[in-house]
């Protein structure tokens, strides 16, 4: 963002702009996003839009930060308090189902996550997100008794979380029974790896 909103009215305006952008992306994808359409949909003068977002990549970056933060809270809440390997497996399986439902319900999320592959600043944000979610999973694994070396645990949990997000995107793009099967396959693979990390 070019400028951070300090007053309540400004924060509400930025919120309207981001909601408008998310709606437009859901309707026609991020490639077709136009700054003038965002301003019109939000009922905000175009000059006000540019005060906060210099271009559409800044809007997409702000939406990405929001979705990454929401996802991280979901992972934290899902794994919070897990104390046994069985509870961890159950909680992780539930998280996969919850994430898949979120990706299917929010087409903008899939669009934005796909866009991270072509934008270096979004790639960095995606990597940071995978590391943060991996650290949450690693902490849960340590709580339930994993004796894996820190380097192994860090690398494997980052991969588990990163592959999970990729699996959700692929499943949504594929759709139907095939998409469901891909998520089920990811879940089996991840749970098998998690079980091995606590053996």
JSON list of N, CA and C in Angstrom, two decimals, residues 116-196:
[
{"chain": "A", "resi": 116, "resn": "UNK", "atom": "N", "xyz": [0.63, -15.95, -7.49]},
{"chain": "A", "resi": 116, "resn": "UNK", "atom": "CA", "xyz": [1.90, -15.85, -6.78]},
{"chain": "A", "resi": 116, "resn": "UNK", "atom": "C", "xyz": [3.05, -16.44, -7.59]},
{"chain": "A", "resi": 117, "resn": "UNK", "atom": "N", "xyz": [2.73, -17.33, -8.53]},
{"chain": "A", "resi": 117, "resn": "UNK", "atom": "CA", "xyz": [3.79, -18.00, -9.29]},
{"chain": "A", "resi": 117, "resn": "UNK", "atom": "C", "xyz": [4.52, -17.05, -10.24]},
{"chain": "A", "resi": 118, "resn": "UNK", "atom": "N", "xyz": [3.88, -15.95, -10.62]},
{"chain": "A", "resi": 118, "resn": "UNK", "atom": "CA", "xyz": [4.48, -15.05, -11.61]},
{"chain": "A", "resi": 118, "resn": "UNK", "atom": "C", "xyz": [4.98, -13.74, -11.03]},
{"chain": "A", "resi": 119, "resn": "UNK", "atom": "N", "xyz": [4.71, -13.45, -9.78]},
{"chain": "A", "resi": 119, "resn": "UNK", "atom": "CA", "xyz": [5.06, -12.18, -9.17]},
{"chain": "A", "resi": 119, "resn": "UNK", "atom": "C", "xyz": [6.08, -12.42, -8.06]},
{"chain": "A", "resi": 120, "resn": "UNK", "atom": "N", "xyz": [7.26, -11.83, -8.18]},
{"chain": "A", "resi": 120, "resn": "UNK", "atom": "CA", "xyz": [8.33, -12.10, -7.21]},
{"chain": "A", "resi": 120, "resn": "UNK", "atom": "C", "xyz": [7.96, -11.67, -5.79]},
{"chain": "A", "resi": 121, "resn": "UNK", "atom": "N", "xyz": [7.28, -10.53, -5.64]},
{"chain": "A", "resi": 121, "resn": "UNK", "atom": "CA", "xyz": [6.93, -10.09, -4.29]},
{"chain": "A", "resi": 121, "resn": "UNK", "atom": "C", "xyz": [5.89, -11.02, -3.69]},
{"chain": "A", "resi": 122, "resn": "UNK", "atom": "N", "xyz": [4.99, -11.56, -4.52]},
{"chain": "A", "resi": 122, "resn": "UNK", "atom": "CA", "xyz": [4.00, -12.51, -4.03]},
{"chain": "A", "resi": 122, "resn": "UNK", "atom": "C", "xyz": [4.65, -13.87, -3.76]},
{"chain": "A", "resi": 123, "resn": "UNK", "atom": "N", "xyz": [5.67, -14.22, -4.53]},
{"chain": "A", "resi": 123, "resn": "UNK", "atom": "CA", "xyz": [6.40, -15.46, -4.26]},
{"chain": "A", "resi": 123, "resn": "UNK", "atom": "C", "xyz": [7.03, -15.39, -2.86]},
{"chain": "A", "resi": 124, "resn": "UNK", "atom": "N", "xyz": [7.60, -14.23, -2.53]},
{"chain": "A", "resi": 124, "resn": "UNK", "atom": "CA", "xyz": [8.22, -14.04, -1.22]},
{"chain": "A", "resi": 124, "resn": "UNK", "atom": "C", "xyz": [7.17, -14.15, -0.12]},
{"chain": "A", "resi": 125, "resn": "UNK", "atom": "N", "xyz": [6.00, -13.57, -0.36]},
{"chain": "A", "resi": 125, "resn": "UNK", "atom": "CA", "xyz": [4.90, -13.65, 0.61]},
{"chain": "A", "resi": 125, "resn": "UNK", "atom": "C", "xyz": [4.43, -15.08, 0.78]},
{"chain": "A", "resi": 126, "resn": "UNK", "atom": "N", "xyz": [4.35, -15.82, -0.33]},
{"chain": "A", "resi": 126, "resn": "UNK", "atom": "CA", "xyz": [3.93, -17.22, -0.31]},
{"chain": "A", "resi": 126, "resn": "UNK", "atom": "C", "xyz": [4.94, -18.07, 0.47]},
{"chain": "A", "resi": 127, "resn": "UNK", "atom": "N", "xyz": [6.23, -17.82, 0.25]},
{"chain": "A", "resi": 127, "resn": "UNK", "atom": "CA", "xyz": [7.27, -18.55, 0.98]},
{"chain": "A", "resi": 127, "resn": "UNK", "atom": "C", "xyz": [7.20, -18.26, 2.47]},
{"chain": "A", "resi": 128, "resn": "UNK", "atom": "N", "xyz": [7.01, -17.00, 2.81]},
{"chain": "A", "resi": 128, "resn": "UNK", "atom": "CA", "xyz": [6.88, -16.61, 4.21]},
{"chain": "A", "resi": 128, "resn": "UNK", "atom": "C", "xyz": [5.68, -17.32, 4.85]},
{"chain": "A", "resi": 129, "resn": "UNK", "atom": "N", "xyz": [4.59, -17.42, 4.10]},
{"chain": "A", "resi": 129, "resn": "UNK", "atom": "CA", "xyz": [3.39, -18.09, 4.59]},
{"chain": "A", "resi": 129, "resn": "UNK", "atom": "C", "xyz": [3.65, -19.58, 4.81]},
{"chain": "A", "resi": 130, "resn": "UNK", "atom": "N", "xyz": [4.31, -20.23, 3.86]},
{"chain": "A", "resi": 130, "resn": "UNK", "atom": "CA", "xyz": [4.62, -21.66, 4.01]},
{"chain": "A", "resi": 130, "resn": "UNK", "atom": "C", "xyz": [5.52, -21.89, 5.22]},
{"chain": "A", "resi": 131, "resn": "UNK", "atom": "N", "xyz": [6.48, -21.02, 5.42]},
{"chain": "A", "resi": 131, "resn": "UNK", "atom": "CA", "xyz": [7.38, -21.14, 6.58]},
{"chain": "A", "resi": 131, "resn": "UNK", "atom": "C", "xyz": [6.61, -20.95, 7.88]},
{"chain": "A", "resi": 132, "resn": "UNK", "atom": "N", "xyz": [5.74, -19.95, 7.92]},
{"chain": "A", "resi": 132, "resn": "UNK", "atom": "CA", "xyz": [4.98, -19.68, 9.14]},
{"chain": "A", "resi": 132, "resn": "UNK", "atom": "C", "xyz": [4.04, -20.85, 9.47]},
{"chain": "A", "resi": 133, "resn": "UNK", "atom": "N", "xyz": [3.33, -21.34, 8.46]},
{"chain": "A", "resi": 133, "resn": "UNK", "atom": "CA", "xyz": [2.43, -22.48, 8.68]},
{"chain": "A", "resi": 133, "resn": "UNK", "atom": "C", "xyz": [3.22, -23.75, 9.02]},
{"chain": "A", "resi": 134, "resn": "UNK", "atom": "N", "xyz": [4.37, -23.91, 8.39]},
{"chain": "A", "resi": 134, "resn": "UNK", "atom": "CA", "xyz": [5.24, -25.05, 8.71]},
{"chain": "A", "resi": 134, "resn": "UNK", "atom": "C", "xyz": [5.71, -24.99, 10.15]},
{"chain": "A", "resi": 135, "resn": "UNK", "atom": "N", "xyz": [6.03, -23.80, 10.64]},
{"chain": "A", "resi": 135, "resn": "UNK", "atom": "CA", "xyz": [6.47, -23.65, 12.03]},
{"chain": "A", "resi": 135, "resn": "UNK", "atom": "C", "xyz": [5.36, -24.01, 13.01]},
{"chain": "A", "resi": 136, "resn": "UNK", "atom": "N", "xyz": [4.11, -23.69, 12.64]},
{"chain": "A", "resi": 136, "resn": "UNK", "atom": "CA", "xyz": [2.98, -24.05, 13.50]},
{"chain": "A", "resi": 136, "resn": "UNK", "atom": "C", "xyz": [2.84, -25.57, 13.56]},
{"chain": "A", "resi": 137, "resn": "UNK", "atom": "N", "xyz": [2.95, -26.21, 12.40]},
{"chain": "A", "resi": 137, "resn": "UNK", "atom": "CA", "xyz": [2.87, -27.67, 12.35]},
{"chain": "A", "resi": 137, "resn": "UNK", "atom": "C", "xyz": [4.06, -28.31, 13.09]},
{"chain": "A", "resi": 138, "resn": "UNK", "atom": "N", "xyz": [5.25, -27.75, 12.92]},
{"chain": "A", "resi": 138, "resn": "UNK", "atom": "CA", "xyz": [6.43, -28.28, 13.61]},
{"chain": "A", "resi": 138, "resn": "UNK", "atom": "C", "xyz": [6.26, -28.19, 15.12]},
{"chain": "A", "resi": 139, "resn": "UNK", "atom": "N", "xyz": [5.71, -27.08, 15.61]},
{"chain": "A", "resi": 139, "resn": "UNK", "atom": "CA", "xyz": [5.49, -26.93, 17.05]},
{"chain": "A", "resi": 139, "resn": "UNK", "atom": "C", "xyz": [4.50, -27.98, 17.55]},
{"chain": "A", "resi": 140, "resn": "UNK", "atom": "N", "xyz": [3.47, -28.26, 16.77]},
{"chain": "A", "resi": 140, "resn": "UNK", "atom": "CA", "xyz": [2.50, -29.29, 17.15]},
{"chain": "A", "resi": 140, "resn": "UNK", "atom": "C", "xyz": [3.17, -30.67, 17.18]},
{"chain": "A", "resi": 141, "resn": "UNK", "atom": "N", "xyz": [4.02, -30.93, 16.20]},
{"chain": "A", "resi": 141, "resn": "UNK", "atom": "CA", "xyz": [4.73, -32.21, 16.16]},
{"chain": "A", "resi": 141, "resn": "UNK", "atom": "C", "xyz": [5.65, -32.37, 17.36]},
{"chain": "A", "resi": 142, "resn": "UNK", "atom": "N", "xyz": [6.32, -31.31, 17.76]},
{"chain": "A", "resi": 142, "resn": "UNK", "atom": "CA", "xyz": [7.18, -31.39, 18.94]},
{"chain": "A", "resi": 142, "resn": "UNK", "atom": "C", "xyz": [6.35, -31.66, 20.19]},
{"chain": "A", "resi": 143, "resn": "UNK", "atom": "N", "xyz": [5.17, -31.03, 20.27]},
{"chain": "A", "resi": 143, "resn": "UNK", "atom": "CA", "xyz": [4.30, -31.24, 21.44]},
{"chain": "A", "resi": 143, "resn": "UNK", "atom": "C", "xyz": [3.86, -32.69, 21.57]},
{"chain": "A", "resi": 144, "resn": "UNK", "atom": "N", "xyz": [3.66, -33.35, 20.42]},
{"chain": "A", "resi": 144, "resn": "UNK", "atom": "CA", "xyz": [3.18, -34.74, 20.49]},
{"chain": "A", "resi": 144, "resn": "UNK", "atom": "C", "xyz": [4.32, -35.75, 20.51]},
{"chain": "A", "resi": 145, "resn": "UNK", "atom": "N", "xyz": [5.56, -35.26, 20.59]},
{"chain": "A", "resi": 145, "resn": "UNK", "atom": "CA", "xyz": [6.67, -36.17, 20.82]},
{"chain": "A", "resi": 145, "resn": "UNK", "atom": "C", "xyz": [7.60, -36.43, 19.66]},
{"chain": "A", "resi": 146, "resn": "UNK", "atom": "N", "xyz": [7.57, -35.61, 18.62]},
{"chain": "A", "resi": 146, "resn": "UNK", "atom": "CA", "xyz": [8.50, -35.83, 17.52]},
{"chain": "A", "resi": 146, "resn": "UNK", "atom": "C", "xyz": [9.93, -35.61, 17.99]},
{"chain": "A", "resi": 147, "resn": "UNK", "atom": "N", "xyz": [10.79, -36.56, 17.67]},
{"chain": "A", "resi": 147, "resn": "UNK", "atom": "CA", "xyz": [12.20, -36.43, 18.00]},
{"chain": "A", "resi": 147, "resn": "UNK", "atom": "C", "xyz": [13.05, -36.13, 16.78]},
{"chain": "A", "resi": 148, "resn": "UNK", "atom": "N", "xyz": [12.38, -35.77, 15.67]},
{"chain": "A", "resi": 148, "resn": "UNK", "atom": "CA", "xyz": [13.11, -35.46, 14.44]},
{"chain": "A", "resi": 148, "resn": "UNK", "atom": "C", "xyz": [14.03, -34.26, 14.66]},
{"chain": "A", "resi": 149, "resn": "UNK", "atom": "N", "xyz": [15.22, -34.28, 14.05]},
{"chain": "A", "resi": 149, "resn": "UNK", "atom": "CA", "xyz": [16.10, -33.12, 14.16]},
{"chain": "A", "resi": 149, "resn": "UNK", "atom": "C", "xyz": [15.41, -31.85, 13.65]},
{"chain": "A", "resi": 150, "resn": "UNK", "atom": "N", "xyz": [15.76, -30.72, 14.23]},
{"chain": "A", "resi": 150, "resn": "UNK", "atom": "CA", "xyz": [15.10, -29.46, 13.86]},
{"chain": "A", "resi": 150, "resn": "UNK", "atom": "C", "xyz": [15.15, -29.19, 12.36]},
{"chain": "A", "resi": 151, "resn": "UNK", "atom": "N", "xyz": [16.31, -29.44, 11.74]},
{"chain": "A", "resi": 151, "resn": "UNK", "atom": "CA", "xyz": [16.44, -29.16, 10.30]},
{"chain": "A", "resi": 151, "resn": "UNK", "atom": "C", "xyz": [15.48, -30.01, 9.48]},
{"chain": "A", "resi": 152, "resn": "UNK", "atom": "N", "xyz": [15.33, -31.28, 9.86]},
{"chain": "A", "resi": 152, "resn": "UNK", "atom": "CA", "xyz": [14.42, -32.19, 9.16]},
{"chain": "A", "resi": 152, "resn": "UNK", "atom": "C", "xyz": [12.98, -31.76, 9.38]},
{"chain": "A", "resi": 153, "resn": "UNK", "atom": "N", "xyz": [12.64, -31.46, 10.62]},
{"chain": "A", "resi": 153, "resn": "UNK", "atom": "CA", "xyz": [11.28, -31.07, 10.95]},
{"chain": "A", "resi": 153, "resn": "UNK", "atom": "C", "xyz": [10.90, -29.77, 10.24]},
{"chain": "A", "resi": 154, "resn": "UNK", "atom": "N", "xyz": [11.79, -28.81, 10.22]},
{"chain": "A", "resi": 154, "resn": "UNK", "atom": "CA", "xyz": [11.53, -27.54, 9.54]},
{"chain": "A", "resi": 154, "resn": "UNK", "atom": "C", "xyz": [11.29, -27.75, 8.05]},
{"chain": "A", "resi": 155, "resn": "UNK", "atom": "N", "xyz": [12.20, -28.47, 7.40]},
{"chain": "A", "resi": 155, "resn": "UNK", "atom": "CA", "xyz": [12.08, -28.68, 5.96]},
{"chain": "A", "resi": 155, "resn": "UNK", "atom": "C", "xyz": [10.80, -29.44, 5.60]},
{"chain": "A", "resi": 156, "resn": "UNK", "atom": "N", "xyz": [10.51, -30.50, 6.35]},
{"chain": "A", "resi": 156, "resn": "UNK", "atom": "CA", "xyz": [9.36, -31.33, 6.00]},
{"chain": "A", "resi": 156, "resn": "UNK", "atom": "C", "xyz": [8.04, -30.63, 6.27]},
{"chain": "A", "resi": 157, "resn": "UNK", "atom": "N", "xyz": [7.95, -29.87, 7.35]},
{"chain": "A", "resi": 157, "resn": "UNK", "atom": "CA", "xyz": [6.69, -29.19, 7.63]},
{"chain": "A", "resi": 157, "resn": "UNK", "atom": "C", "xyz": [6.45, -28.04, 6.64]},
{"chain": "A", "resi": 158, "resn": "UNK", "atom": "N", "xyz": [7.49, -27.35, 6.22]},
{"chain": "A", "resi": 158, "resn": "UNK", "atom": "CA", "xyz": [7.32, -26.32, 5.18]},
{"chain": "A", "resi": 158, "resn": "UNK", "atom": "C", "xyz": [6.79, -26.97, 3.90]},
{"chain": "A", "resi": 159, "resn": "UNK", "atom": "N", "xyz": [7.37, -28.10, 3.53]},
{"chain": "A", "resi": 159, "resn": "UNK", "atom": "CA", "xyz": [6.92, -28.79, 2.32]},
{"chain": "A", "resi": 159, "resn": "UNK", "atom": "C", "xyz": [5.48, -29.29, 2.45]},
{"chain": "A", "resi": 160, "resn": "UNK", "atom": "N", "xyz": [5.14, -29.86, 3.60]},
{"chain": "A", "resi": 160, "resn": "UNK", "atom": "CA", "xyz": [3.77, -30.35, 3.80]},
{"chain": "A", "resi": 160, "resn": "UNK", "atom": "C", "xyz": [2.76, -29.22, 3.62]},
{"chain": "A", "resi": 161, "resn": "UNK", "atom": "N", "xyz": [3.05, -28.07, 4.22]},
{"chain": "A", "resi": 161, "resn": "UNK", "atom": "CA", "xyz": [2.11, -26.95, 4.14]},
{"chain": "A", "resi": 161, "resn": "UNK", "atom": "C", "xyz": [2.09, -26.33, 2.74]},
{"chain": "A", "resi": 162, "resn": "UNK", "atom": "N", "xyz": [3.25, -26.22, 2.12]},
{"chain": "A", "resi": 162, "resn": "UNK", "atom": "CA", "xyz": [3.31, -25.64, 0.78]},
{"chain": "A", "resi": 162, "resn": "UNK", "atom": "C", "xyz": [2.63, -26.55, -0.24]},
{"chain": "A", "resi": 163, "resn": "UNK", "atom": "N", "xyz": [2.88, -27.84, -0.16]},
{"chain": "A", "resi": 163, "resn": "UNK", "atom": "CA", "xyz": [2.24, -28.78, -1.07]},
{"chain": "A", "resi": 163, "resn": "UNK", "atom": "C", "xyz": [0.73, -28.82, -0.85]},
{"chain": "A", "resi": 164, "resn": "UNK", "atom": "N", "xyz": [0.31, -28.62, 0.39]},
{"chain": "A", "resi": 164, "resn": "UNK", "atom": "CA", "xyz": [-1.12, -28.61, 0.68]},
{"chain": "A", "resi": 164, "resn": "UNK", "atom": "C", "xyz": [-1.83, -27.49, -0.06]},
{"chain": "A", "resi": 165, "resn": "UNK", "atom": "N", "xyz": [-1.25, -26.31, 0.00]},
{"chain": "A", "resi": 165, "resn": "UNK", "atom": "CA", "xyz": [-1.84, -25.16, -0.70]},
{"chain": "A", "resi": 165, "resn": "UNK", "atom": "C", "xyz": [-1.85, -25.41, -2.21]},
{"chain": "A", "resi": 166, "resn": "UNK", "atom": "N", "xyz": [-0.78, -25.98, -2.74]},
{"chain": "A", "resi": 166, "resn": "UNK", "atom": "CA", "xyz": [-0.72, -26.31, -4.17]},
{"chain": "A", "resi": 166, "resn": "UNK", "atom": "C", "xyz": [-1.77, -27.35, -4.54]},
{"chain": "A", "resi": 167, "resn": "UNK", "atom": "N", "xyz": [-1.95, -28.34, -3.66]},
{"chain": "A", "resi": 167, "resn": "UNK", "atom": "CA", "xyz": [-2.95, -29.38, -3.91]},
{"chain": "A", "resi": 167, "resn": "UNK", "atom": "C", "xyz": [-4.35, -28.79, -3.95]},
{"chain": "A", "resi": 168, "resn": "UNK", "atom": "N", "xyz": [-4.64, -27.83, -3.07]},
{"chain": "A", "resi": 168, "resn": "UNK", "atom": "CA", "xyz": [-5.97, -27.19, -3.07]},
{"chain": "A", "resi": 168, "resn": "UNK", "atom": "C", "xyz": [-6.22, -26.46, -4.38]},
{"chain": "A", "resi": 169, "resn": "UNK", "atom": "N", "xyz": [-5.21, -25.71, -4.84]},
{"chain": "A", "resi": 169, "resn": "UNK", "atom": "CA", "xyz": [-5.36, -24.98, -6.11]},
{"chain": "A", "resi": 169, "resn": "UNK", "atom": "C", "xyz": [-5.61, -25.94, -7.25]},
{"chain": "A", "resi": 170, "resn": "UNK", "atom": "N", "xyz": [-4.81, -27.01, -7.32]},
{"chain": "A", "resi": 170, "resn": "UNK", "atom": "CA", "xyz": [-4.95, -27.99, -8.39]},
{"chain": "A", "resi": 170, "resn": "UNK", "atom": "C", "xyz": [-6.32, -28.65, -8.34]},
{"chain": "A", "resi": 171, "resn": "UNK", "atom": "N", "xyz": [-6.79, -28.98, -7.14]},
{"chain": "A", "resi": 171, "resn": "UNK", "atom": "CA", "xyz": [-8.08, -29.63, -6.99]},
{"chain": "A", "resi": 171, "resn": "UNK", "atom": "C", "xyz": [-9.22, -28.73, -7.43]},
{"chain": "A", "resi": 172, "resn": "UNK", "atom": "N", "xyz": [-9.14, -27.44, -7.11]},
{"chain": "A", "resi": 172, "resn": "UNK", "atom": "CA", "xyz": [-10.19, -26.51, -7.51]},
{"chain": "A", "resi": 172, "resn": "UNK", "atom": "C", "xyz": [-10.21, -26.33, -9.02]},
{"chain": "A", "resi": 173, "resn": "UNK", "atom": "N", "xyz": [-9.03, -26.21, -9.61]},
{"chain": "A", "resi": 173, "resn": "UNK", "atom": "CA", "xyz": [-8.94, -26.07, -11.07]},
{"chain": "A", "resi": 173, "resn": "UNK", "atom": "C", "xyz": [-9.46, -27.32, -11.77]},
{"chain": "A", "resi": 174, "resn": "UNK", "atom": "N", "xyz": [-9.12, -28.49, -11.23]},
{"chain": "A", "resi": 174, "resn": "UNK", "atom": "CA", "xyz": [-9.55, -29.76, -11.81]},
{"chain": "A", "resi": 174, "resn": "UNK", "atom": "C", "xyz": [-11.05, -29.96, -11.61]},
{"chain": "A", "resi": 175, "resn": "UNK", "atom": "N", "xyz": [-11.50, -29.73, -10.39]},
{"chain": "A", "resi": 175, "resn": "UNK", "atom": "CA", "xyz": [-12.93, -29.81, -10.09]},
{"chain": "A", "resi": 175, "resn": "UNK", "atom": "C", "xyz": [-13.47, -31.22, -9.97]},
{"chain": "A", "resi": 176, "resn": "UNK", "atom": "N", "xyz": [-14.71, -31.29, -9.49]},
{"chain": "A", "resi": 176, "resn": "UNK", "atom": "CA", "xyz": [-15.46, -32.54, -9.43]},
{"chain": "A", "resi": 176, "resn": "UNK", "atom": "C", "xyz": [-14.79, -33.65, -8.64]},
{"chain": "A", "resi": 177, "resn": "UNK", "atom": "N", "xyz": [-15.10, -34.87, -9.06]},
{"chain": "A", "resi": 177, "resn": "UNK", "atom": "CA", "xyz": [-14.59, -36.06, -8.37]},
{"chain": "A", "resi": 177, "resn": "UNK", "atom": "C", "xyz": [-13.07, -36.14, -8.44]},
{"chain": "A", "resi": 178, "resn": "UNK", "atom": "N", "xyz": [-12.50, -35.70, -9.56]},
{"chain": "A", "resi": 178, "resn": "UNK", "atom": "CA", "xyz": [-11.04, -35.74, -9.68]},
{"chain": "A", "resi": 178, "resn": "UNK", "atom": "C", "xyz": [-10.38, -34.79, -8.68]},
{"chain": "A", "resi": 179, "resn": "UNK", "atom": "N", "xyz": [-10.96, -33.60, -8.52]},
{"chain": "A", "resi": 179, "resn": "UNK", "atom": "CA", "xyz": [-10.43, -32.66, -7.54]},
{"chain": "A", "resi": 179, "resn": "UNK", "atom": "C", "xyz": [-10.51, -33.22, -6.12]},
{"chain": "A", "resi": 180, "resn": "UNK", "atom": "N", "xyz": [-11.66, -33.83, -5.81]},
{"chain": "A", "resi": 180, "resn": "UNK", "atom": "CA", "xyz": [-11.82, -34.45, -4.49]},
{"chain": "A", "resi": 180, "resn": "UNK", "atom": "C", "xyz": [-10.79, -35.55, -4.26]},
{"chain": "A", "resi": 181, "resn": "UNK", "atom": "N", "xyz": [-10.54, -36.33, -5.31]},
{"chain": "A", "resi": 181, "resn": "UNK", "atom": "CA", "xyz": [-9.57, -37.43, -5.20]},
{"chain": "A", "resi": 181, "resn": "UNK", "atom": "C", "xyz": [-8.16, -36.89, -4.97]},
{"chain": "A", "resi": 182, "resn": "UNK", "atom": "N", "xyz": [-7.83, -35.78, -5.61]},
{"chain": "A", "resi": 182, "resn": "UNK", "atom": "CA", "xyz": [-6.51, -35.18, -5.41]},
{"chain": "A", "resi": 182, "resn": "UNK", "atom": "C", "xyz": [-6.33, -34.72, -3.97]},
{"chain": "A", "resi": 183, "resn": "UNK", "atom": "N", "xyz": [-7.36, -34.11, -3.41]},
{"chain": "A", "resi": 183, "resn": "UNK", "atom": "CA", "xyz": [-7.28, -33.66, -2.01]},
{"chain": "A", "resi": 183, "resn": "UNK", "atom": "C", "xyz": [-7.15, -34.86, -1.08]},
{"chain": "A", "resi": 184, "resn": "UNK", "atom": "N", "xyz": [-7.92, -35.92, -1.35]},
{"chain": "A", "resi": 184, "resn": "UNK", "atom": "CA", "xyz": [-7.84, -37.13, -0.53]},
{"chain": "A", "resi": 184, "resn": "UNK", "atom": "C", "xyz": [-6.45, -37.74, -0.61]},
{"chain": "A", "resi": 185, "resn": "UNK", "atom": "N", "xyz": [-5.85, -37.73, -1.80]},
{"chain": "A", "resi": 185, "resn": "UNK", "atom": "CA", "xyz": [-4.49, -38.27, -1.97]},
{"chain": "A", "resi": 185, "resn": "UNK", "atom": "C", "xyz": [-3.48, -37.43, -1.20]},
{"chain": "A", "resi": 186, "resn": "UNK", "atom": "N", "xyz": [-3.61, -36.10, -1.29]},
{"chain": "A", "resi": 186, "resn": "UNK", "atom": "CA", "xyz": [-2.70, -35.23, -0.53]},
{"chain": "A", "resi": 186, "resn": "UNK", "atom": "C", "xyz": [-2.83, -35.51, 0.96]},
{"chain": "A", "resi": 187, "resn": "UNK", "atom": "N", "xyz": [-4.08, -35.64, 1.43]},
{"chain": "A", "resi": 187, "resn": "UNK", "atom": "CA", "xyz": [-4.31, -35.87, 2.85]},
{"chain": "A", "resi": 187, "resn": "UNK", "atom": "C", "xyz": [-3.62, -37.16, 3.31]},
{"chain": "A", "resi": 188, "resn": "UNK", "atom": "N", "xyz": [-3.78, -38.23, 2.52]},
{"chain": "A", "resi": 188, "resn": "UNK", "atom": "CA", "xyz": [-3.13, -39.51, 2.89]},
{"chain": "A", "resi": 188, "resn": "UNK", "atom": "C", "xyz": [-1.62, -39.35, 2.95]},
{"chain": "A", "resi": 189, "resn": "UNK", "atom": "N", "xyz": [-1.05, -38.70, 1.95]},
{"chain": "A", "resi": 189, "resn": "UNK", "atom": "CA", "xyz": [0.41, -38.52, 1.90]},
{"chain": "A", "resi": 189, "resn": "UNK", "atom": "C", "xyz": [0.91, -37.69, 3.08]},
{"chain": "A", "resi": 190, "resn": "UNK", "atom": "N", "xyz": [0.21, -36.59, 3.37]},
{"chain": "A", "resi": 190, "resn": "UNK", "atom": "CA", "xyz": [0.64, -35.71, 4.45]},
{"chain": "A", "resi": 190, "resn": "UNK", "atom": "C", "xyz": [0.50, -36.40, 5.81]},
{"chain": "A", "resi": 191, "resn": "UNK", "atom": "N", "xyz": [-0.61, -37.09, 6.01]},
{"chain": "A", "resi": 191, "resn": "UNK", "atom": "CA", "xyz": [-0.81, -37.78, 7.29]},
{"chain": "A", "resi": 191, "resn": "UNK", "atom": "C", "xyz": [0.21, -38.90, 7.49]},
{"chain": "A", "resi": 192, "resn": "UNK", "atom": "N", "xyz": [0.57, -39.58, 6.39]},
{"chain": "A", "resi": 192, "resn": "UNK", "atom": "CA", "xyz": [1.59, -40.62, 6.48]},
{"chain": "A", "resi": 192, "resn": "UNK", "atom": "C", "xyz": [2.92, -40.02, 6.90]},
{"chain": "A", "resi": 193, "resn": "UNK", "atom": "N", "xyz": [3.26, -38.87, 6.30]},
{"chain": "A", "resi": 193, "resn": "UNK", "atom": "CA", "xyz": [4.53, -38.22, 6.64]},
{"chain": "A", "resi": 193, "resn": "UNK", "atom": "C", "xyz": [4.52, -37.71, 8.08]},
{"chain": "A", "resi": 194, "resn": "UNK", "atom": "N", "xyz": [3.41, -37.13, 8.49]},
{"chain": "A", "resi": 194, "resn": "UNK", "atom": "CA", "xyz": [3.29, -36.64, 9.86]},
{"chain": "A", "resi": 194, "resn": "UNK", "atom": "C", "xyz": [3.44, -37.79, 10.85]},
{"chain": "A", "resi": 195, "resn": "UNK", "atom": "N", "xyz": [2.81, -38.93, 10.56]},
{"chain": "A", "resi": 195, "resn": "UNK", "atom": "CA", "xyz": [2.92, -40.11, 11.43]},
{"chain": "A", "resi": 195, "resn": "UNK", "atom": "C", "xyz": [4.37, -40.56, 11.53]},
{"chain": "A", "resi": 196, "resn": "UNK", "atom": "N", "xyz": [5.09, -40.55, 10.41]},
{"chain": "A", "resi": 196, "resn": "UNK", "atom": "CA", "xyz": [6.50, -40.96, 10.44]},
{"chain": "A", "resi": 196, "resn": "UNK", "atom": "C", "xyz": [7.37, -40.01, 11.26]}
]
